[in-house]
């Protein structure tokens, strides 16, 4: 039973927290950040052992923090039965929704509207009650669901699951209640839980799903098996829950096997359904349109008949459901599911003049700045020089590659906030032009001139758009002139001139070509000597 002694302390703390949230505008809408669960950790119930009519068995399993163990509420005659789960170690925010994971048994169809979930602060109701029948589309089968109860907007510390009556031999399994909070170091592409079951009344002794946990264990050699032949009235499903919300463009990846042989693209949509959706929105979402133009279907490497579906999804989602049956049983009576995964899309790189991951005609020695297209707030972006492994030259939403002297391939990966996994790496190839060779120099006339003569030097075979710079030194210095030609007048001494070319749009000069103009010395005015005719 739940100990009530410290509740006045808990109430005070919660009210203080609520005041802080109101004053700071804090909101637990964590976008795509990774989440971790905070489970309810104490419970109370109306179990009546002496009544022989009301029973909550294994009640501690609903608050042990184990997603796979459960308490069971059952009665043998019509009557009220309930279990209340408390958060005592850490309180939810008033704006946090709470999740309740329950399992239903065959034969509960007519009683779903009698099963209600209500949030409380101690003995005071918080928010409105909801009925199971209003949230989920169960038929008459044995199933598991993770129900998201909307945040009440006021402080709460517990949630009660109550039934006005459960049929003889029936029951509701309560696995636990939890809320989510931001986390770091989370493996976001691996499911945090797996739900399974059937919406149909099972034939005696037949399991709807065998070994469901194998579908999210990260092992491509183990599998869960779904059976649609239990009934054609409803579907048999596996539903994987993820600790982070995807962004549009992320993909679902299903590794599966048809025991009856390979499925081709034309048979997929008539054999199974795949849904990607948020929280309780499975009834509001449509199965993925397994369009051959979008779908990637291939064999698992090294396997003869294990297939892999990869499908990009254009909405955000945190659940993936794979199902058979529901009218498709004649097409596929069983399905082996090896893995259900999310695949984050690789980030997109933008830069001037980029086309299909290629950038051409970058000048030798120039810089180029690459940017992340539509960066996700909170994500870390890592720039690499290798397709796998390697060290990170830069992190951030932009990366400037400086002093390019050869063609380079740059790779970009994204790590979502709180997650450990990198996305696939996007690449861009930066094609760098070779260095400009020294230009040729031509002269109008001979390079041996008389003192005080003029000469015009020109670039040989000039390139349109290039800039030509004339220097008086082999390196450095300020240009004497610019242009294809350089007119030199009144030459007085032998001089070496240098020419460099700068290609259009570039900043790097070529190596300098040289030419020496030889000038004959100035002989001055000739001396006149007058001879005496007597000499």
Coordinates of C-alpha atoms in Angstrom, one line a residue:
X1 CA 0.0 0.0 0.0
X2 CA 1.1 3.6 -0.6
X3 CA 2.4 5.5 2.4
X4 CA 0.5 8.8 2.7
X5 CA 2.7 10.4 5.4
X6 CA 4.9 12.7 3.3
X7 CA 2.3 13.9 0.9
X8 CA 2.0 17.4 2.4
X9 CA 5.7 17.8 1.6
X10 CA 5.3 16.5 -1.9
X11 CA 2.3 18.9 -2.4
X12 CA 4.4 21.9 -1.3
X13 CA 7.3 21.0 -3.6
X14 CA 4.9 20.5 -6.5
X15 CA 3.2 23.8 -6.0
X16 CA 6.6 25.5 -5.8
X17 CA 7.6 23.9 -9.0
X18 CA 4.4 24.9 -10.7
X19 CA 5.0 28.5 -9.6
X20 CA 8.4 28.4 -11.2
X21 CA 7.0 27.0 -14.5
X22 CA 4.4 29.8 -14.6
X23 CA 6.9 32.5 -14.0
X24 CA 9.6 31.3 -16.4
X25 CA 7.5 30.1 -19.2
X26 CA 9.1 26.7 -19.0
X27 CA 7.6 24.1 -21.2
X28 CA 8.5 20.4 -21.5
X29 CA 8.0 20.4 -25.3
X30 CA 11.4 19.0 -26.0
X31 CA 11.1 18.8 -29.8
X32 CA 13.5 16.1 -31.1
X33 CA 15.6 15.8 -28.0
X34 CA 16.1 12.3 -26.7
X35 CA 13.9 11.3 -23.8
X36 CA 14.2 9.0 -20.8
X37 CA 11.4 7.6 -18.7
X38 CA 10.6 8.4 -15.1
X39 CA 8.4 5.7 -13.7
X40 CA 5.8 5.8 -11.0
X41 CA 7.3 4.1 -8.0
X42 CA 4.6 3.6 -5.4
X43 CA 1.0 2.3 -5.6
X44 CA -2.3 1.8 -3.8
X45 CA -5.4 -0.2 -4.8
X46 CA -8.7 -1.4 -3.6
X47 CA -7.7 -5.1 -3.4
X48 CA -10.0 -6.9 -1.1
X49 CA -8.6 -10.3 -0.3
X50 CA -11.5 -11.4 2.0
X51 CA -14.2 -10.3 -0.5
X52 CA -13.3 -12.9 -3.1
X53 CA -14.7 -10.6 -5.7
X54 CA -12.0 -7.9 -6.2
X55 CA -8.4 -8.6 -6.9
X56 CA -5.2 -6.7 -7.8
X57 CA -2.5 -9.3 -8.0
X58 CA 1.2 -8.7 -8.2
X59 CA 0.5 -5.1 -7.5
X60 CA 4.2 -4.2 -7.0
X61 CA 5.0 -5.1 -10.6
X62 CA 3.3 -1.9 -11.8
X63 CA 5.8 0.3 -10.0
X64 CA 9.0 -1.7 -10.2
X65 CA 10.3 0.3 -13.2
X66 CA 10.4 -2.8 -15.4
X67 CA 8.5 -2.3 -18.7
X68 CA 7.9 -6.1 -19.0
X69 CA 6.3 -7.0 -15.7
X70 CA 2.7 -6.2 -14.7
X71 CA 0.1 -6.2 -12.0
X72 CA -3.3 -7.6 -13.0
X73 CA -6.7 -6.2 -12.1
X74 CA -9.5 -8.7 -12.2
X75 CA -12.9 -9.4 -10.6
X76 CA -15.3 -12.4 -10.6
X77 CA -18.5 -10.4 -10.3
X78 CA -19.5 -6.9 -11.4
X79 CA -17.8 -4.3 -9.2
X80 CA -15.3 -1.5 -9.0
X81 CA -11.6 -2.3 -9.1
X82 CA -8.7 0.2 -9.4
X83 CA -5.0 0.7 -9.0
X84 CA -3.4 4.1 -8.4
X85 CA 0.3 4.7 -9.3
X86 CA 2.3 7.5 -7.6
X87 CA 5.4 9.5 -8.7
X88 CA 7.3 10.2 -5.5
X89 CA 11.0 10.3 -6.4
X90 CA 10.5 12.9 -9.2
X91 CA 7.4 14.8 -10.0
X92 CA 6.1 15.4 -13.6
X93 CA 5.7 18.9 -14.9
X94 CA 2.0 20.0 -15.1
X95 CA 2.5 20.2 -18.9
X96 CA 3.9 16.6 -19.1
X97 CA 1.6 14.0 -20.6
X98 CA 1.8 10.6 -18.7
X99 CA 2.0 7.2 -20.4
X100 CA 0.2 4.2 -19.1
X101 CA 1.1 0.8 -20.5
X102 CA -1.6 -1.8 -20.2
X103 CA -2.4 -5.2 -21.6
X104 CA -5.9 -6.4 -22.4
X105 CA -7.3 -9.9 -22.6
X106 CA -9.6 -11.6 -25.0
X107 CA -13.2 -10.9 -24.3
X108 CA -13.0 -7.3 -23.1
X109 CA -14.6 -5.6 -26.1
X110 CA -17.9 -4.8 -24.3
X111 CA -16.1 -3.4 -21.2
X112 CA -13.6 -0.9 -22.8
X113 CA -15.9 2.0 -22.1
X114 CA -16.0 1.1 -18.4
X115 CA -12.2 1.3 -18.1
X116 CA -11.1 4.9 -17.2
X117 CA -7.8 6.7 -16.5
X118 CA -7.7 9.7 -14.3
X119 CA -4.8 11.9 -13.1
X120 CA -4.7 13.0 -9.5
X121 CA -2.9 15.2 -7.1
X122 CA -3.3 13.1 -3.9
X123 CA -7.1 12.7 -3.7
X124 CA -7.9 15.6 -6.0
X125 CA -8.6 15.0 -9.7
X126 CA -6.3 16.7 -12.2
X127 CA -7.8 17.1 -15.7
X128 CA -10.6 15.1 -17.2
X129 CA -11.0 11.4 -17.0
X130 CA -10.6 9.4 -20.3
X131 CA -11.9 6.1 -21.3
X132 CA -9.8 3.4 -22.9
X133 CA -12.4 3.0 -25.6
X134 CA -12.0 6.6 -26.6
X135 CA -8.2 6.3 -27.1
X136 CA -7.5 3.0 -28.7
X137 CA -9.2 1.0 -31.5
X138 CA -9.0 -2.4 -29.8
X139 CA -11.3 -5.2 -31.1
X140 CA -11.8 -8.3 -29.1
X141 CA -8.2 -9.6 -28.8
X142 CA -5.3 -9.9 -26.5
X143 CA -3.2 -6.8 -26.9
X144 CA -0.8 -4.3 -25.4
X145 CA -1.1 -0.5 -25.6
X146 CA 0.9 2.5 -24.4
X147 CA -1.7 5.2 -23.8
X148 CA -0.6 8.8 -23.7
X149 CA -2.8 10.7 -21.3
X150 CA -2.8 14.5 -22.1
X151 CA -1.1 16.8 -19.7
X152 CA -3.6 18.4 -17.3
X153 CA -1.9 21.8 -17.1
X154 CA -2.1 21.6 -13.2
X155 CA 0.1 19.7 -10.7
X156 CA -0.4 16.0 -10.5
X157 CA 1.5 13.2 -8.8
X158 CA -0.5 10.0 -9.6
X159 CA -2.6 8.2 -12.1
X160 CA -5.5 5.8 -11.4
X161 CA -6.7 3.0 -13.7
X162 CA -10.2 2.1 -12.7
X163 CA -12.8 -0.4 -14.0
X164 CA -16.5 -0.5 -13.2
X165 CA -16.5 -4.2 -14.1
X166 CA -14.4 -6.9 -15.8
X167 CA -15.9 -10.1 -17.2
X168 CA -15.4 -13.4 -15.5
X169 CA -11.9 -14.7 -16.2
X170 CA -10.9 -11.4 -17.8
X171 CA -8.5 -8.8 -16.6
X172 CA -6.3 -5.8 -17.4
X173 CA -2.5 -6.0 -17.0
X174 CA -0.9 -2.8 -15.7
X175 CA 2.8 -2.6 -16.7
X176 CA 3.4 0.9 -15.2
X177 CA 3.1 4.6 -15.7
X178 CA 5.8 7.1 -16.7
X179 CA 6.5 10.5 -18.0
X180 CA 9.4 11.6 -20.2
X181 CA 12.2 14.0 -19.5
X182 CA 15.1 15.2 -21.6
X183 CA 18.1 12.9 -21.6
X184 CA 21.6 12.5 -23.0
X185 CA 23.6 9.5 -24.1
X186 CA 20.5 7.7 -25.5
X187 CA 20.5 5.2 -28.4
X188 CA 17.7 6.9 -30.2
X189 CA 17.4 4.6 -33.2
X190 CA 16.8 1.6 -31.0
X191 CA 13.3 1.0 -29.6
X192 CA 12.7 1.7 -25.9
X193 CA 9.8 -0.7 -25.8
X194 CA 7.9 -3.1 -28.0
X195 CA 4.1 -3.7 -27.9
X196 CA 2.4 -6.7 -29.5
X197 CA -0.8 -8.5 -29.8
X198 CA -3.9 -9.1 -31.9
X199 CA -7.2 -7.2 -32.3
X200 CA -9.0 -10.5 -32.9
X201 CA -10.4 -13.2 -30.6
X202 CA -7.6 -15.8 -30.6
X203 CA -8.1 -19.4 -31.4
X204 CA -7.4 -21.7 -28.4
X205 CA -3.8 -22.0 -27.5
X206 CA -2.5 -19.9 -30.5
X207 CA 0.0 -17.1 -29.9
X208 CA -0.5 -14.0 -32.0
X209 CA 3.2 -13.1 -31.8
X210 CA 6.2 -15.3 -30.8
X211 CA 9.3 -13.8 -29.3
X212 CA 8.3 -10.2 -29.8
X213 CA 11.4 -8.8 -28.1
X214 CA 13.6 -10.2 -30.9
X215 CA 12.3 -7.5 -33.3
X216 CA 14.2 -4.8 -31.4
X217 CA 17.2 -6.6 -30.0
X218 CA 19.7 -5.3 -32.6
X219 CA 20.4 -8.9 -33.9
X220 CA 19.6 -9.7 -37.5
X221 CA 19.8 -13.4 -36.8
X222 CA 16.8 -13.5 -34.3
X223 CA 13.2 -12.8 -35.2
X224 CA 9.7 -12.3 -33.9
X225 CA 7.0 -14.1 -35.7
X226 CA 3.5 -12.7 -36.4
X227 CA 0.6 -15.1 -37.1
X228 CA -2.4 -13.8 -39.1
X229 CA -4.2 -17.1 -39.2
X230 CA -5.5 -16.7 -35.6
X231 CA -8.3 -14.7 -37.1
X232 CA -9.0 -12.6 -40.2
X233 CA -11.2 -10.2 -38.2
X234 CA -8.3 -8.1 -36.9
X235 CA -4.7 -7.4 -37.4
X236 CA -1.7 -8.9 -35.6
X237 CA 1.0 -6.3 -34.9
X238 CA 4.4 -5.4 -33.5
X239 CA 4.7 -1.7 -32.4
X240 CA 8.1 -0.3 -31.6
X241 CA 8.3 2.9 -29.4
X242 CA 11.3 5.2 -29.7
X243 CA 12.9 7.5 -27.2
X244 CA 13.2 10.4 -29.7
X245 CA 10.9 12.0 -32.2
X246 CA 11.9 11.7 -35.8
X247 CA 11.9 14.6 -38.2
X248 CA 10.3 14.5 -41.7
X249 CA 12.6 12.7 -44.1
X250 CA 13.8 10.1 -41.6
X251 CA 13.2 6.5 -42.7
X252 CA 11.8 3.3 -41.2
X253 CA 13.8 0.1 -41.7
X254 CA 12.2 -3.3 -41.4
X255 CA 14.2 -6.5 -41.7
X256 CA 11.7 -9.3 -42.4
X257 CA 11.2 -12.8 -43.9
X258 CA 8.1 -14.4 -45.5
X259 CA 8.3 -18.1 -44.5
X260 CA 6.5 -18.8 -47.8
X261 CA 9.1 -17.1 -50.0
X262 CA 10.2 -13.7 -51.2
X263 CA 7.8 -10.8 -51.5
X264 CA 8.3 -8.5 -54.4
X265 CA 7.3 -4.9 -54.6
X266 CA 3.9 -5.7 -56.2
X267 CA 2.9 -8.0 -53.3
X268 CA 4.0 -5.9 -50.4
X269 CA 1.0 -3.6 -50.1
X270 CA -1.4 -6.6 -50.2
X271 CA 0.6 -8.6 -47.6
X272 CA 1.5 -6.3 -44.7
X273 CA 1.0 -2.8 -43.4
X274 CA 3.7 -0.4 -42.0
X275 CA 2.6 2.6 -40.0
X276 CA 4.8 5.4 -38.6
X277 CA 2.9 7.8 -36.2
X278 CA 3.0 9.8 -33.0
X279 CA 1.8 8.4 -29.7
X280 CA -1.9 7.6 -29.8
X281 CA -2.4 8.7 -33.3
X282 CA -2.5 5.2 -34.9
X283 CA -6.2 5.5 -35.7
X284 CA -5.6 8.9 -37.3
X285 CA -2.6 7.7 -39.5
X286 CA -2.6 5.9 -42.8
X287 CA -0.3 3.0 -43.6
X288 CA 2.7 3.9 -45.6
X289 CA 2.1 3.8 -49.3
X290 CA 4.6 1.1 -50.4
X291 CA 5.3 2.9 -53.6
X292 CA 8.0 1.2 -55.7
X293 CA 9.3 4.6 -56.7
X294 CA 10.2 5.5 -53.1
X295 CA 10.6 2.2 -51.4
X296 CA 14.0 0.5 -51.1
X297 CA 13.6 -3.3 -51.0
X298 CA 16.7 -5.5 -51.0
X299 CA 18.1 -8.8 -49.6
X300 CA 20.0 -8.7 -46.4
X301 CA 23.7 -9.1 -47.3
X302 CA 24.7 -12.7 -46.9
X303 CA 21.2 -14.0 -46.7
X304 CA 19.1 -15.7 -49.4
X305 CA 15.6 -14.8 -48.4
X306 CA 15.7 -12.2 -45.6
X307 CA 14.6 -8.8 -47.0
X308 CA 15.0 -5.2 -45.9
X309 CA 12.6 -2.4 -46.5
X310 CA 13.8 1.2 -46.1
X311 CA 11.1 3.8 -46.5
X312 CA 11.4 7.6 -46.0
X313 CA 8.5 9.1 -44.0
X314 CA 7.4 12.7 -44.6
X315 CA 6.0 13.3 -41.0
X316 CA 7.5 13.2 -37.5
X317 CA 6.9 9.9 -35.7
X318 CA 8.0 8.1 -32.5
X319 CA 6.3 4.7 -33.2
X320 CA 6.5 2.2 -36.0
X321 CA 3.9 -0.6 -36.4
X322 CA 4.3 -3.7 -38.6
X323 CA 1.1 -5.7 -39.0
X324 CA -0.5 -8.5 -41.0
X325 CA -4.0 -9.8 -41.1
X326 CA -6.9 -7.4 -41.0
X327 CA -8.2 -8.7 -44.3
X328 CA -4.7 -9.5 -45.6
X329 CA -4.5 -12.9 -44.0
X330 CA -5.1 -14.7 -47.3
X331 CA -2.0 -13.0 -48.7
X332 CA 0.4 -13.6 -45.8
X333 CA -0.4 -16.0 -42.9
X334 CA 2.9 -15.4 -41.0
X335 CA 5.8 -12.9 -41.0
X336 CA 9.1 -13.0 -39.4
X337 CA 10.4 -9.6 -38.2
X338 CA 14.1 -9.5 -37.4
X339 CA 14.5 -5.8 -36.8
X340 CA 12.4 -2.6 -36.6
X341 CA 14.5 0.5 -36.7
X342 CA 14.5 4.2 -37.4
X343 CA 17.1 5.6 -39.8
X344 CA 17.8 9.4 -39.4
X345 CA 18.2 11.1 -42.8
X346 CA 21.6 12.3 -43.7
X347 CA 21.9 16.1 -43.5
X348 CA 22.1 18.2 -46.6
X349 CA 25.0 20.4 -47.6
X350 CA 24.6 23.7 -49.3
X351 CA 27.2 25.9 -50.9
X352 CA 27.4 28.3 -53.9
X353 CA 27.1 26.4 -57.2
X354 CA 26.6 23.0 -55.6
X355 CA 24.9 20.4 -57.9
X356 CA 24.2 16.8 -56.8
X357 CA 26.9 16.9 -54.3
X358 CA 29.5 18.3 -56.6
X359 CA 31.2 21.8 -56.7
X360 CA 33.3 22.5 -59.8
X361 CA 36.0 25.0 -60.8
X362 CA 37.1 26.2 -57.4
X363 CA 40.3 28.2 -57.8
X364 CA 43.6 26.8 -56.6
X365 CA 44.3 28.4 -53.2
X366 CA 40.8 29.7 -52.6
X367 CA 38.6 29.0 -49.6
X368 CA 35.0 27.7 -49.7
X369 CA 32.3 27.7 -47.0
X370 CA 29.9 24.8 -46.7
X371 CA 26.7 25.1 -44.8
X372 CA 24.1 22.7 -43.3
X373 CA 20.7 23.1 -45.0
X374 CA 17.8 23.5 -42.6
X375 CA 19.8 22.6 -39.4
X376 CA 17.8 21.1 -36.5
X377 CA 18.0 23.1 -33.3
X378 CA 20.0 21.2 -30.7
X379 CA 21.7 18.8 -33.2
X380 CA 25.4 18.6 -33.5
X381 CA 26.9 18.6 -37.0
X382 CA 30.3 17.0 -37.6
X383 CA 32.5 17.6 -40.7
X384 CA 34.9 14.8 -41.7
X385 CA 37.5 14.1 -44.3
X386 CA 36.7 10.4 -44.5
X387 CA 33.5 8.4 -45.3
X388 CA 33.9 6.4 -42.1
X389 CA 35.9 7.0 -38.9
X390 CA 38.5 9.7 -39.0
X391 CA 38.9 12.8 -36.8
X392 CA 36.5 15.7 -36.8
X393 CA 38.1 18.8 -38.5
X394 CA 35.1 21.0 -37.5
X395 CA 31.7 21.0 -35.7
X396 CA 29.0 23.4 -36.4
X397 CA 26.4 24.4 -39.0
X398 CA 29.1 25.8 -41.4
X399 CA 32.6 24.8 -42.3
X400 CA 35.2 26.8 -44.2
X401 CA 37.8 24.8 -46.1
X402 CA 40.8 27.1 -46.5
X403 CA 43.6 27.3 -49.0
X404 CA 42.4 24.5 -51.3
X405 CA 45.3 23.1 -53.2
X406 CA 43.6 19.9 -54.5
X407 CA 40.2 18.3 -55.1
X408 CA 38.7 17.4 -51.7
X409 CA 35.7 15.3 -50.5
X410 CA 34.1 16.6 -47.3
X411 CA 31.6 14.6 -45.3
X412 CA 28.9 15.7 -42.9
X413 CA 27.0 13.8 -40.2
X414 CA 24.3 14.8 -37.7
X415 CA 23.9 13.8 -34.1
X416 CA 20.5 14.6 -32.7
X417 CA 20.2 16.3 -29.3
X418 CA 20.7 13.7 -26.5
X419 CA 21.4 10.9 -28.9
X420 CA 24.6 8.8 -29.4
X421 CA 24.2 7.7 -33.0
X422 CA 25.4 9.6 -36.0
X423 CA 23.4 9.8 -39.1
X424 CA 24.8 8.5 -42.4
X425 CA 27.4 10.9 -43.8
X426 CA 26.6 13.2 -46.7
X427 CA 29.4 14.0 -49.0
X428 CA 30.3 16.9 -51.2
X429 CA 33.2 16.8 -53.7
X430 CA 35.0 20.1 -54.2
X431 CA 36.8 20.1 -57.5
X432 CA 39.8 22.4 -57.4
X433 CA 41.4 23.8 -60.6
X434 CA 45.1 23.1 -61.0
X435 CA 47.5 26.0 -60.3
X436 CA 47.8 28.5 -63.1
X437 CA 51.1 27.9 -65.0
X438 CA 53.4 30.9 -65.5
X439 CA 52.2 32.9 -68.5
X440 CA 54.4 33.4 -71.6
X441 CA 55.7 36.8 -72.5
X442 CA 56.2 38.2 -75.9
X443 CA 57.9 41.4 -76.9
X444 CA 57.4 43.8 -79.8
X445 CA 60.8 43.7 -81.4
X446 CA 64.2 42.6 -80.1
X447 CA 65.0 42.5 -76.4
X448 CA 68.3 44.3 -77.0
X449 CA 67.6 48.0 -77.1
X450 CA 69.5 51.2 -77.3
X451 CA 69.6 53.5 -74.4
X452 CA 66.4 55.5 -74.1
X453 CA 64.4 53.2 -76.4
X454 CA 60.8 52.0 -75.8
X455 CA 59.4 48.5 -75.8
X456 CA 56.0 46.8 -75.3
X457 CA 55.8 43.5 -73.5
X458 CA 52.7 41.3 -73.8
X459 CA 51.2 38.1 -72.3
X460 CA 51.4 35.3 -74.8
X461 CA 48.0 33.6 -75.5
X462 CA 46.1 35.7 -72.9
X463 CA 43.0 34.0 -71.3
X464 CA 39.9 36.1 -71.5
X465 CA 38.9 37.3 -68.0
X466 CA 42.3 36.8 -66.5
X467 CA 44.1 39.6 -64.8
X468 CA 47.8 40.1 -65.7
X469 CA 50.2 41.8 -63.3
X470 CA 53.6 43.1 -64.2
X471 CA 56.3 43.3 -61.5
X472 CA 59.9 44.4 -61.1
X473 CA 60.7 41.7 -58.5
X474 CA 60.5 37.9 -58.6
X475 CA 58.4 37.8 -55.5
X476 CA 56.3 40.2 -53.5
X477 CA 56.2 43.9 -54.4
X478 CA 53.6 46.1 -55.9
X479 CA 52.6 45.6 -59.5
X480 CA 54.2 48.1 -61.9
X481 CA 51.2 47.8 -64.2
X482 CA 48.2 45.5 -64.9
X483 CA 46.9 44.4 -68.2
X484 CA 47.7 42.1 -71.1
X485 CA 50.4 44.6 -72.4
X486 CA 52.9 46.7 -70.6
X487 CA 54.5 49.7 -72.3
X488 CA 58.0 50.6 -71.1
X489 CA 59.5 53.9 -72.2
X490 CA 62.9 55.6 -72.0
X491 CA 64.8 52.5 -71.0
X492 CA 68.1 53.3 -69.4
X493 CA 69.5 50.0 -68.1
X494 CA 69.1 46.3 -68.5
X495 CA 66.1 45.2 -66.4
X496 CA 64.2 42.0 -65.7
X497 CA 60.4 42.1 -65.7
X498 CA 58.0 39.6 -64.3
X499 CA 54.4 38.6 -65.2
X500 CA 51.8 36.8 -63.1
X501 CA 48.3 35.7 -64.1
X502 CA 45.2 35.6 -61.9
X503 CA 42.3 33.6 -63.3
X504 CA 38.9 35.2 -63.3
X505 CA 37.1 34.7 -60.0
X506 CA 40.4 33.6 -58.3
X507 CA 42.7 35.3 -55.9
X508 CA 45.8 33.1 -56.2
X509 CA 48.5 34.3 -58.6
X510 CA 50.4 32.0 -60.9
X511 CA 54.1 31.7 -60.6
X512 CA 55.8 34.6 -62.2
X513 CA 57.3 34.4 -65.7
X514 CA 60.4 36.6 -66.4
X515 CA 62.0 38.4 -69.3
X516 CA 65.1 40.5 -69.4
X517 CA 65.3 43.6 -71.5
X518 CA 68.9 44.4 -72.4
X519 CA 69.8 48.0 -72.9
X520 CA 73.1 49.1 -74.5
X521 CA 75.0 51.6 -72.4
X522 CA 74.8 55.3 -73.1
X523 CA 77.9 56.4 -75.0
X524 CA 77.3 60.0 -74.4
X525 CA 78.2 62.8 -76.8
X526 CA 81.2 62.2 -79.0
X527 CA 84.3 64.4 -78.3
X528 CA 85.4 66.7 -81.1
X529 CA 89.1 67.3 -81.6
X530 CA 90.4 70.2 -83.9
X531 CA 93.8 69.6 -85.4
X532 CA 96.2 72.5 -86.2
X533 CA 97.2 72.3 -89.8
X534 CA 100.7 72.9 -88.7
X535 CA 100.6 69.8 -86.6

